[in-house]
Tab-separated table of C-alpha atoms and ligand atoms in Angstrom:
chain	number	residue	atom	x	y	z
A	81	UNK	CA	0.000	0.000	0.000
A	82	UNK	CA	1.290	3.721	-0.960
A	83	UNK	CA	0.780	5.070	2.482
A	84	UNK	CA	-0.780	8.678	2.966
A	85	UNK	CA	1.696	9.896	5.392
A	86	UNK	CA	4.913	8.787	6.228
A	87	UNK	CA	6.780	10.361	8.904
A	88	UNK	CA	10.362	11.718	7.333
A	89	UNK	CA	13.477	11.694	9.325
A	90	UNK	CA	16.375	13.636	8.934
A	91	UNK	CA	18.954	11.287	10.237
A	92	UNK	CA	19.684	13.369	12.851
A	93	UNK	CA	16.923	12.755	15.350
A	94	UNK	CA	18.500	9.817	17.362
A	95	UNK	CA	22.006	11.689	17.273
A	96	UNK	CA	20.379	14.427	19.321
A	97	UNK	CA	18.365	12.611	21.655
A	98	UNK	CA	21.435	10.737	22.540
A	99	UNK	CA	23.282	14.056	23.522
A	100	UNK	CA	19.945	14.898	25.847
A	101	UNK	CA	20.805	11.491	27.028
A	102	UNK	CA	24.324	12.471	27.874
A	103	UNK	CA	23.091	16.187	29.220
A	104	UNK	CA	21.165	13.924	31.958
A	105	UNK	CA	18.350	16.673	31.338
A	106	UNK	CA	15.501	14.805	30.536
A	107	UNK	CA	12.570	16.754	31.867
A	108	UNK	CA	11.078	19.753	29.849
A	109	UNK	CA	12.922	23.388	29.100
A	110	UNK	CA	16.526	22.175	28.489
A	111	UNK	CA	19.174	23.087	26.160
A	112	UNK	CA	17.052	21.351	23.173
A	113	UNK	CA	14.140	23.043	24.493
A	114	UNK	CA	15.576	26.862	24.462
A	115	UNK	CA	16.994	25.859	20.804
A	116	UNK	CA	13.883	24.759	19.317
A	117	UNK	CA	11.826	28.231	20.925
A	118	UNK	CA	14.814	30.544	19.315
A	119	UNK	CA	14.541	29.237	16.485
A	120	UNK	CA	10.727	30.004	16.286
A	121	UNK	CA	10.870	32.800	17.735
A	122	UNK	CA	13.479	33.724	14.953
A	123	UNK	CA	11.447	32.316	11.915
A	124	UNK	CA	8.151	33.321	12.978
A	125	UNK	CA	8.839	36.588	14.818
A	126	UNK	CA	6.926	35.607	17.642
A	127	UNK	CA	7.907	37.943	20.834
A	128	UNK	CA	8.046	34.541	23.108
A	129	UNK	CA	7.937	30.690	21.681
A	130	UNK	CA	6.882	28.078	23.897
A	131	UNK	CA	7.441	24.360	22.946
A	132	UNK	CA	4.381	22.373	24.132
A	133	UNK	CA	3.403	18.408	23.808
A	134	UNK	CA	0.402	19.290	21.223
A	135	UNK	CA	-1.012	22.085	19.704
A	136	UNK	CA	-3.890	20.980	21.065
A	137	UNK	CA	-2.368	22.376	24.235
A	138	UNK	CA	-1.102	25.329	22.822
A	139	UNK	CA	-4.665	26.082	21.943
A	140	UNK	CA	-5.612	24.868	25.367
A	141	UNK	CA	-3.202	27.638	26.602
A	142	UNK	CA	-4.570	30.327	24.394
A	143	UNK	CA	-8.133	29.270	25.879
A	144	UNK	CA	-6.881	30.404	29.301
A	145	UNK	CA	-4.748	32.954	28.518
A	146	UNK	CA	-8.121	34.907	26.247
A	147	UNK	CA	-9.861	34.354	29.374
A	148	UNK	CA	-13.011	33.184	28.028
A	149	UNK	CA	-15.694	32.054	30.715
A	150	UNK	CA	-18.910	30.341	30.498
A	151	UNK	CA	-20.983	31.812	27.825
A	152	UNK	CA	-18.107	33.564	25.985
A	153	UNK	CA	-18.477	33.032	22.542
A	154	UNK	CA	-15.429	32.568	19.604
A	155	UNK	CA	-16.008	32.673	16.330
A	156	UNK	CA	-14.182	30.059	13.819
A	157	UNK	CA	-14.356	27.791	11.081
A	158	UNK	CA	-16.597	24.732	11.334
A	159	UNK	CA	-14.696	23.101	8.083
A	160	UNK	CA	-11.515	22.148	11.058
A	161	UNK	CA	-9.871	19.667	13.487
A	162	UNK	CA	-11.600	19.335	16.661
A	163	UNK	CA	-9.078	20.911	18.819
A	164	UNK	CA	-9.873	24.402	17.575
A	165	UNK	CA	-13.492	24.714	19.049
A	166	UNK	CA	-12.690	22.101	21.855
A	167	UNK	CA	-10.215	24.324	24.252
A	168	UNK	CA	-12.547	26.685	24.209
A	169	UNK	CA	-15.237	24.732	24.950
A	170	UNK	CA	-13.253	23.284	28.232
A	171	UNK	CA	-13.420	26.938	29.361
A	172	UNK	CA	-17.395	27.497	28.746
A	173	UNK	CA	-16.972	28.972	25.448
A	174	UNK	CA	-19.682	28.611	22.781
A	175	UNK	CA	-18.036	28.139	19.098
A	176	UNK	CA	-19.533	30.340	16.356
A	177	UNK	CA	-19.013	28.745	13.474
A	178	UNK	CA	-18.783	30.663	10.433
A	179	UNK	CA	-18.311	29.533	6.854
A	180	UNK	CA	-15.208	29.470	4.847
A	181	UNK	CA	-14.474	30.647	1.018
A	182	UNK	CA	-14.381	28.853	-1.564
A	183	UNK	CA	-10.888	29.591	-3.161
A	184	UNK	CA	-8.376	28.828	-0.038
A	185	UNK	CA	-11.026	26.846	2.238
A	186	UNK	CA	-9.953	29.247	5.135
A	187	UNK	CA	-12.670	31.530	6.727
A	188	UNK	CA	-14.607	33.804	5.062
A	189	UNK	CA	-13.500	37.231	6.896
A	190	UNK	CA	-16.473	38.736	4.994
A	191	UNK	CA	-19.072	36.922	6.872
A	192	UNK	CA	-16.921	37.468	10.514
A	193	UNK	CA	-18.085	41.062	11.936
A	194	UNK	CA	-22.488	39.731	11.436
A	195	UNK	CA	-21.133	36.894	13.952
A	196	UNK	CA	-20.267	39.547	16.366
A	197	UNK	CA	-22.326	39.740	19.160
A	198	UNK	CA	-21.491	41.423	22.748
A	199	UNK	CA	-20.711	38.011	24.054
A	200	UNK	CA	-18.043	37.333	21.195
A	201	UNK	CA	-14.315	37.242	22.673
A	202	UNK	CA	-12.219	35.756	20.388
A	203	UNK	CA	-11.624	35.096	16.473
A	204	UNK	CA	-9.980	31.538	16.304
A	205	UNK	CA	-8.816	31.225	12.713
A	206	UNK	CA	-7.152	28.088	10.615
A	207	UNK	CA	-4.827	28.180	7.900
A	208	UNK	CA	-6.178	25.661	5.510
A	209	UNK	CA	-3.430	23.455	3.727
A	210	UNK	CA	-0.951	26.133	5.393
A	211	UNK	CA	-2.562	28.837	2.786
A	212	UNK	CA	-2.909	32.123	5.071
A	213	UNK	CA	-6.044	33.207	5.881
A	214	UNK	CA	-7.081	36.678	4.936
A	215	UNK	CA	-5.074	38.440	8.150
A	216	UNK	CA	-5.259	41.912	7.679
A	217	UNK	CA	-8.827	42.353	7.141
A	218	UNK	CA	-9.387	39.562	9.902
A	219	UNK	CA	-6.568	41.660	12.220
A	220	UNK	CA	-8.611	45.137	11.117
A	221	UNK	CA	-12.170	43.355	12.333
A	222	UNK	CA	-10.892	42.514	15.471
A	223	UNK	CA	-9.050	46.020	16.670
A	224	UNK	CA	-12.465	47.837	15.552
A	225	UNK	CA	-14.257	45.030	18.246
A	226	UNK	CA	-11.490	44.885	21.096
A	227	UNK	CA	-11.398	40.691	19.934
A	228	UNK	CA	-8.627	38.196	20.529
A	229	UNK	CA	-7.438	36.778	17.102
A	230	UNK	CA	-5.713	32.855	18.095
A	231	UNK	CA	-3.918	31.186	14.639
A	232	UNK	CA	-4.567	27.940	14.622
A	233	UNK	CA	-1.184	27.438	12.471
A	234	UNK	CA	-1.067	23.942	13.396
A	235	UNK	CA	-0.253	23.010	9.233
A	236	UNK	CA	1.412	26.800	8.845
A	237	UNK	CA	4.547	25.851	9.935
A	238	UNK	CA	7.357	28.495	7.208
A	239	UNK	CA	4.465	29.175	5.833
A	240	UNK	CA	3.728	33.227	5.199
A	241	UNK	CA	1.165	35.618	4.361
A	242	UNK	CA	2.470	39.182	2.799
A	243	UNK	CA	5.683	37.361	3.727
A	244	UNK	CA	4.969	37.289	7.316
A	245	UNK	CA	5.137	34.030	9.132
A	246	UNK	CA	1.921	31.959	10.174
A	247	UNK	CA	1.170	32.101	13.431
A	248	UNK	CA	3.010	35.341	13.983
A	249	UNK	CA	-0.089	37.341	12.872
A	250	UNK	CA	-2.399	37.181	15.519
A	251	UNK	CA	-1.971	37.760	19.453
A	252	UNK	CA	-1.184	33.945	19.828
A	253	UNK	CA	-0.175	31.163	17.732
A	254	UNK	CA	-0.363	27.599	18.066
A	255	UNK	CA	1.614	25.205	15.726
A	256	UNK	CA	1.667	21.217	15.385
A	257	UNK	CA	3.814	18.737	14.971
A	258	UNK	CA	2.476	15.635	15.016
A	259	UNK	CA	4.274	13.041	12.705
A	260	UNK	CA	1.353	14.270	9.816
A	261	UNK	CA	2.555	17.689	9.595
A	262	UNK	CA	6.000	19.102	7.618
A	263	UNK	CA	8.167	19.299	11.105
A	264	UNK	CA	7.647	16.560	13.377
A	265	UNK	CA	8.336	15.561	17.207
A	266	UNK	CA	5.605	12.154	17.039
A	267	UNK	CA	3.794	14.324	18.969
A	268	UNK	CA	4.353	18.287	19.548
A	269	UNK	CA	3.556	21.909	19.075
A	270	UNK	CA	4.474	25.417	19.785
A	271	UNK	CA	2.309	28.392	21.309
A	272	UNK	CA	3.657	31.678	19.929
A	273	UNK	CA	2.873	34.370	21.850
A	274	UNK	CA	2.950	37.939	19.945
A	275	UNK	CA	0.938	40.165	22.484
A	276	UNK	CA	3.944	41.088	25.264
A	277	UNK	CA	1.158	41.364	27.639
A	278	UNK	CA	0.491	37.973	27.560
A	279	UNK	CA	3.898	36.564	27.832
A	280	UNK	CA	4.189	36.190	31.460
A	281	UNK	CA	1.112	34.782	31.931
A	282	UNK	CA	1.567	32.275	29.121
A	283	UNK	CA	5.095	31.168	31.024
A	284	UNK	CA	3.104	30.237	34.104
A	285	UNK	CA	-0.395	28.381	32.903
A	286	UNK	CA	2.622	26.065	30.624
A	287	UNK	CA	4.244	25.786	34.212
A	288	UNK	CA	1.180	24.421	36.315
A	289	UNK	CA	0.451	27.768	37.294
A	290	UNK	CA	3.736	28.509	39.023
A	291	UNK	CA	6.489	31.113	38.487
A	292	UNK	CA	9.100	28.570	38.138
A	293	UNK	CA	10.280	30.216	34.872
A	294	UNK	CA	11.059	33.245	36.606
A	295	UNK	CA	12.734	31.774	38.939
A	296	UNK	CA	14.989	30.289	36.539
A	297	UNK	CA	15.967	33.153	35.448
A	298	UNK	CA	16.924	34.412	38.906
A	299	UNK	CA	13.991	37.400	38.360
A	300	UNK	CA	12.603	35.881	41.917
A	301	UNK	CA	14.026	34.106	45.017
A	302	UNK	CA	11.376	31.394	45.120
A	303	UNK	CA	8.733	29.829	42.959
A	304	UNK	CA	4.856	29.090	43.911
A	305	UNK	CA	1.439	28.603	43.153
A	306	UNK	CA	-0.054	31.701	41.645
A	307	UNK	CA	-2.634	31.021	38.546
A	308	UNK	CA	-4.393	28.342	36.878
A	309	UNK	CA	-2.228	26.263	34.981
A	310	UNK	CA	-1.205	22.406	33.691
A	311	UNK	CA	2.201	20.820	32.268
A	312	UNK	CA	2.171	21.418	28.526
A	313	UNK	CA	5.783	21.030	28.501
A	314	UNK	CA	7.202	18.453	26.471
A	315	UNK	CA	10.264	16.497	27.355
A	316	UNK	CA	13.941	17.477	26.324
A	317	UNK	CA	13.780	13.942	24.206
A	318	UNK	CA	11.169	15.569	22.576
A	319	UNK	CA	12.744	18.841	22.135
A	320	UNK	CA	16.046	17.115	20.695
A	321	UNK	CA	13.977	15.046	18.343
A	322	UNK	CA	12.540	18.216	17.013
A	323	UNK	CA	15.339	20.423	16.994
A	324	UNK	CA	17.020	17.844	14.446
A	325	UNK	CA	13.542	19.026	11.886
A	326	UNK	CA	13.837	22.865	12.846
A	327	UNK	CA	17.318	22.556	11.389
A	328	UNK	CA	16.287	20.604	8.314
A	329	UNK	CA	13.051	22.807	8.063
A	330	UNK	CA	13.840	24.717	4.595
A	331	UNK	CA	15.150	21.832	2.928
A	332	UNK	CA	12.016	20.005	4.059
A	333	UNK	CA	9.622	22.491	2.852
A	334	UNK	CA	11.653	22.950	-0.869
A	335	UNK	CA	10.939	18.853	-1.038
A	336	UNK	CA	7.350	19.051	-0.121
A	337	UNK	CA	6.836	22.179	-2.329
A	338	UNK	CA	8.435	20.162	-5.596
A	339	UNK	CA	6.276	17.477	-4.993
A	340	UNK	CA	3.284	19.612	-4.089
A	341	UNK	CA	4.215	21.353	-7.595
A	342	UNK	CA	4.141	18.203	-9.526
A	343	UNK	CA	0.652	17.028	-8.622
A	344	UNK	CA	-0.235	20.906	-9.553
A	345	UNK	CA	1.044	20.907	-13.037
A	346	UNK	CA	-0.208	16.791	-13.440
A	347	UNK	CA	-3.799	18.070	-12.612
A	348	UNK	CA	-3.948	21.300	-14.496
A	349	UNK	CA	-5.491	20.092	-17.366
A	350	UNK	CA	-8.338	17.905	-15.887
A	351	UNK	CA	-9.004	20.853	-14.053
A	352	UNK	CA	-9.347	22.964	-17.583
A	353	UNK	CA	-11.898	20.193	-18.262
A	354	UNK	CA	-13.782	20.332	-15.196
A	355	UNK	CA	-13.223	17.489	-13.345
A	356	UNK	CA	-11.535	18.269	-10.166
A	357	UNK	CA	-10.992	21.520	-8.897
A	358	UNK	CA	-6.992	22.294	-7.680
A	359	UNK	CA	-5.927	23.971	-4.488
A	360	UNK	CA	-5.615	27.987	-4.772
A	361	UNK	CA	-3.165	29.992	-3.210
A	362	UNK	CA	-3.817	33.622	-3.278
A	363	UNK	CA	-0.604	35.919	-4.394
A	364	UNK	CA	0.208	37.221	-0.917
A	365	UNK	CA	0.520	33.862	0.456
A	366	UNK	CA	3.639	31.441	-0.001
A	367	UNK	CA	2.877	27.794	0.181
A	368	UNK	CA	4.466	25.184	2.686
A	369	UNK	CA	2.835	22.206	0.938
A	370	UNK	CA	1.473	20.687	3.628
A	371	UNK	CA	-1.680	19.306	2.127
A	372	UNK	CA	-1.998	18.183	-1.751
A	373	UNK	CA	-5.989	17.921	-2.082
A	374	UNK	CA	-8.323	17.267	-5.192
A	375	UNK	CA	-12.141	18.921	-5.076
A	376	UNK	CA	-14.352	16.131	-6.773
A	377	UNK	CA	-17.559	17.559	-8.286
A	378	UNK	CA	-19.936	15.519	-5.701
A	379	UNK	CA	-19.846	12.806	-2.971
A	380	UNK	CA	-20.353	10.123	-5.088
A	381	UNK	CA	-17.284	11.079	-7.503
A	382	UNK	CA	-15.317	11.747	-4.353
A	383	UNK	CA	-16.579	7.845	-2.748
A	384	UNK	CA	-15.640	6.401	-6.615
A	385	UNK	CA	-12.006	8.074	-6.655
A	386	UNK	CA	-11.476	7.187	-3.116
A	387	UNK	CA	-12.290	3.112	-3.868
A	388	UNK	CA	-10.703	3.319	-7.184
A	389	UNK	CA	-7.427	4.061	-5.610
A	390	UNK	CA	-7.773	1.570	-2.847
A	391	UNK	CA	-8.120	-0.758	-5.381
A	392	UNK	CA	-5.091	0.505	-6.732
A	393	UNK	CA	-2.961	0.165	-3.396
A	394	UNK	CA	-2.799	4.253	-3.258
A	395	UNK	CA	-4.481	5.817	0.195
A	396	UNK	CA	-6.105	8.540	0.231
A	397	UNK	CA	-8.250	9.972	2.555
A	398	UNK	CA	-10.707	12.556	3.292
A	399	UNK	CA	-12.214	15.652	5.733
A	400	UNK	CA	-12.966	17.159	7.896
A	401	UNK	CA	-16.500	16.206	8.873
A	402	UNK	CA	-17.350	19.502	9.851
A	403	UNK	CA	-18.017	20.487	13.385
A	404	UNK	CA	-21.024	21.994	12.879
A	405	UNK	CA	-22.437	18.937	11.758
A	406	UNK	CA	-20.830	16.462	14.372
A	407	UNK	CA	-22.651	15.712	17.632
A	408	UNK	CA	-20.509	17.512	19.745
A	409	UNK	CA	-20.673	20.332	17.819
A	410	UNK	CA	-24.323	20.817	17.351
A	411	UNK	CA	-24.677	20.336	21.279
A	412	UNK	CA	-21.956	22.547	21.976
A	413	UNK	CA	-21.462	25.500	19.241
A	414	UNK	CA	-24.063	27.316	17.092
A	415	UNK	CA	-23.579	28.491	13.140
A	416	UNK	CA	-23.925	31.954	12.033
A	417	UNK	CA	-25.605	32.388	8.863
A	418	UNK	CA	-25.563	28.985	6.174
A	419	UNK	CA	-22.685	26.701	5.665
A	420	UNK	CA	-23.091	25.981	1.819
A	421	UNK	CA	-19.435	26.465	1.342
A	422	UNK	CA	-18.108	23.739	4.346
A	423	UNK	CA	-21.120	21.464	3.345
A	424	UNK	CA	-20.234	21.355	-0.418
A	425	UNK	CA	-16.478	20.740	0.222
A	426	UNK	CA	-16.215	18.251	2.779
A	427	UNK	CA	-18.113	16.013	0.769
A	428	UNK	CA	-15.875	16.996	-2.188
A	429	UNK	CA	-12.455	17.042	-0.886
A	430	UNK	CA	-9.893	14.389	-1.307
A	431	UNK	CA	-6.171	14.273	-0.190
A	432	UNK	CA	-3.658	12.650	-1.927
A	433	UNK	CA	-0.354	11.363	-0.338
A	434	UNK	CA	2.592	13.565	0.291
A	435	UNK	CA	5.940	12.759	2.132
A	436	UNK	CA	9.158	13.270	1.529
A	437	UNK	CA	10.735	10.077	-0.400
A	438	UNK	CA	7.465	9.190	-2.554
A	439	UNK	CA	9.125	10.683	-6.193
A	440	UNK	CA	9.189	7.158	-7.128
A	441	UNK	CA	5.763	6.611	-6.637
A	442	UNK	CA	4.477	9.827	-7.088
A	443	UNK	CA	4.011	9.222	-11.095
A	444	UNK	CA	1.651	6.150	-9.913
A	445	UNK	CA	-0.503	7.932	-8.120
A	446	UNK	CA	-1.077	10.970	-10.918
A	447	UNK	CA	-1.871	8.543	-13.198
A	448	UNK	CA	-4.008	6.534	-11.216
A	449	UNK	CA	-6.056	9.567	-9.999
A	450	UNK	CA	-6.342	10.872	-13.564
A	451	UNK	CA	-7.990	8.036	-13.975
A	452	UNK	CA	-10.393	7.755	-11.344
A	453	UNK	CA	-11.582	11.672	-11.663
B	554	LIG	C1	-6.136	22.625	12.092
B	554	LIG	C2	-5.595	21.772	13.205
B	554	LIG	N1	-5.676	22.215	14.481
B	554	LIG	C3	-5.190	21.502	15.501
B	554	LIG	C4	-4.592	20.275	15.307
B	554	LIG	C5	-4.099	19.508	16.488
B	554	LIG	O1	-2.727	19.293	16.451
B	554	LIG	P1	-2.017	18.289	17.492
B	554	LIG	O2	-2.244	16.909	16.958
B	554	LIG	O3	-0.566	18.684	17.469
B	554	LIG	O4	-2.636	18.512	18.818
B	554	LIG	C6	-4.490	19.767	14.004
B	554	LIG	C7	-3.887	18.436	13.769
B	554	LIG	O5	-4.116	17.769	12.803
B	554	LIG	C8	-4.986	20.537	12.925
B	554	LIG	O6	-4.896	20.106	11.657
């Protein structure tokens, strides 16, 4: 079976965990730690990086630090992963879902400010396929409305919009690396934190509510209890494993982009004859390639494709189901205005594999999926 994902390594992973080994530092916020948050810090111009296990609890952090209580309501995409609405439904939060646009899949920032209502705290947005959203206009909506704007950059990683870097647009950030995404740790993210007011605060919910970074740093004499907090620290094994990917990360991207660009050109011309529709990526956004995905013209095209494939030993899979239609999310969240755009592509939407070291393959699968569109 062509696999969908498969996790890439650099070679230098195990090198690196081995020197973590010989540091004897194994808990979180080492040497491999404060490496891996410079170099964010540096490529996304975040005023503080913090490494986390997830980016689920990097959005878990931004939940607390936005302070959103019972009854608060954020407004997001309902075409996403669950862990965008979810942390801020652990705090009380209702999610507003609001429908995307057709072209990038992202949020529609036109149909944001009639979701605004005096209980709305936060805009949570989601770069698509690591294709920015629409930032300035999003950024502009929520200065006018005193709103918190949280980047779910979780697939943004060196990606950019008006080359600035994803996830240092907003107040916070939250990036993934799971073993899917283009940087990996197995499991792992990154809050970036862009607001300086919410730096200090941010350093003490990721240390169980304590001041034990400051304290660190010599800035006090002892550390204690004093806010709300959890450990979303990873370990320095961790750390090491991703700082071996940070290093790597252009090269990475370059690779993923090539092949991302060779599906592109493959599918250009059943796309002329209205097949399949191709991803988009608007001007002011570069592209990371984290996602290759074919738009099917209905379900049962999209079911067809998938099976044909299958048959063909070539995985490919499909989402999101989208959280305004999932049970969770009709108990939990409410939509603003109709989804047409969400409903019509997440029964349309295919991905197609990409991972560094499938060239060989890759000519297979175009030729395959021709067929089966
Ligand atoms: C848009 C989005 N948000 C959040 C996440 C959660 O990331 P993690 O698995 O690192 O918690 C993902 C993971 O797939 C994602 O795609």
């Amino acid at each position: 079976m062509i696999p969908f994902n498969k996790p890439y390594m650099t070679g230098k992973e195990l090198w690196y965990i081995a020197q973590a080994h010989a540091n004897g530092h194994l808990a979180g916020d080492g040497q491999f730690t404060k490496k891996c948050n410079a170099w964010l810090e540096a490529h996304t111009q975040a005023k503080r990086a913090l490494l986390t296990h997830s980016c689920t609890a990097a959005l878990e952090m931004a939940a607390l630090l936005s302070g959103v209580a019972p009854g608060d309501e954020v407004i997001m995409p309902s075409f996403t992963f669950v862990s965008t609405a979810n942390e801020f439904v652990l705090r009380g939060a209702v999610p507003v879902f609001v429908d995307i646009r057709p072209d990038t899949l992202n949020i529609d920032e036109t149909k944001i400010e009639a979701a605004i209502t005096a209980h709305t705290r936060a805009i949570v947005v989601v770069h698509y396929a690591g294709v920015a959203c629409e930032m300035d206009t999003i950024m502009d909506i929520a200065h006018r409305h005193g709103l918190l704007v949280i980047e779910d950059a979780a697939q943004g990683v060196t990606a950019t919009y008006k080359s600035r870097p994803l996830g240092g647009l907003g107040h916070l950030g939250a990036l993934s690396f799971h073993e899917t995404k283009n940087v990996i740790s197995g499991e792992g993210g990154a809050l970036l934190v862009n607001d300086p007011r919410l730096i200090e605060r941010a350093e003490i919910i990721r240390e169980k509510g304590t001041n034990r970074s400051q304290f660190f740093r010599g800035q006090v004499d002892k550390y204690t209890w004093i806010d709300v907090g959890s450990s979303y620290l990873p370990s320095e094994l961790i750390a090491a494993f991703l700082w071996a990917q940070l290093e790597d990360a252009e090269p990475i991207t370059q690779k993923r982009v090539k092949l991302w660009k060779t599906y592109h050109d493959a599918f250009e011309k059943a796309e002329l004859l209205g097949r399949i529709r191709r991803p988009i990526v608007p001007e002011q956004c570069s592209n990371n390639a984290h996602m290759y995905y074919l738009l099917l013209r209905d379900l049962p095209h999209r079911t067809r494709f998938i099976e044909r494939l299958r048959a063909e030993r070539i995985q490919s899979v499909f989402h999101y189901v989208p959280l305004h239609s999932s049970p969770a999310g009709k108990r939990l969240g409410r939509s603003h205005g109709d989804m047409a755009v969400t409903d019509d592509v997440s029964d349309r939407l295919a991905r197609l594999p990409l991972w560094l070291g499938m060239e060989d393959v890759q000519t297979e699968i175009i030729n395959c999926a021709l067929g089966a569109v």
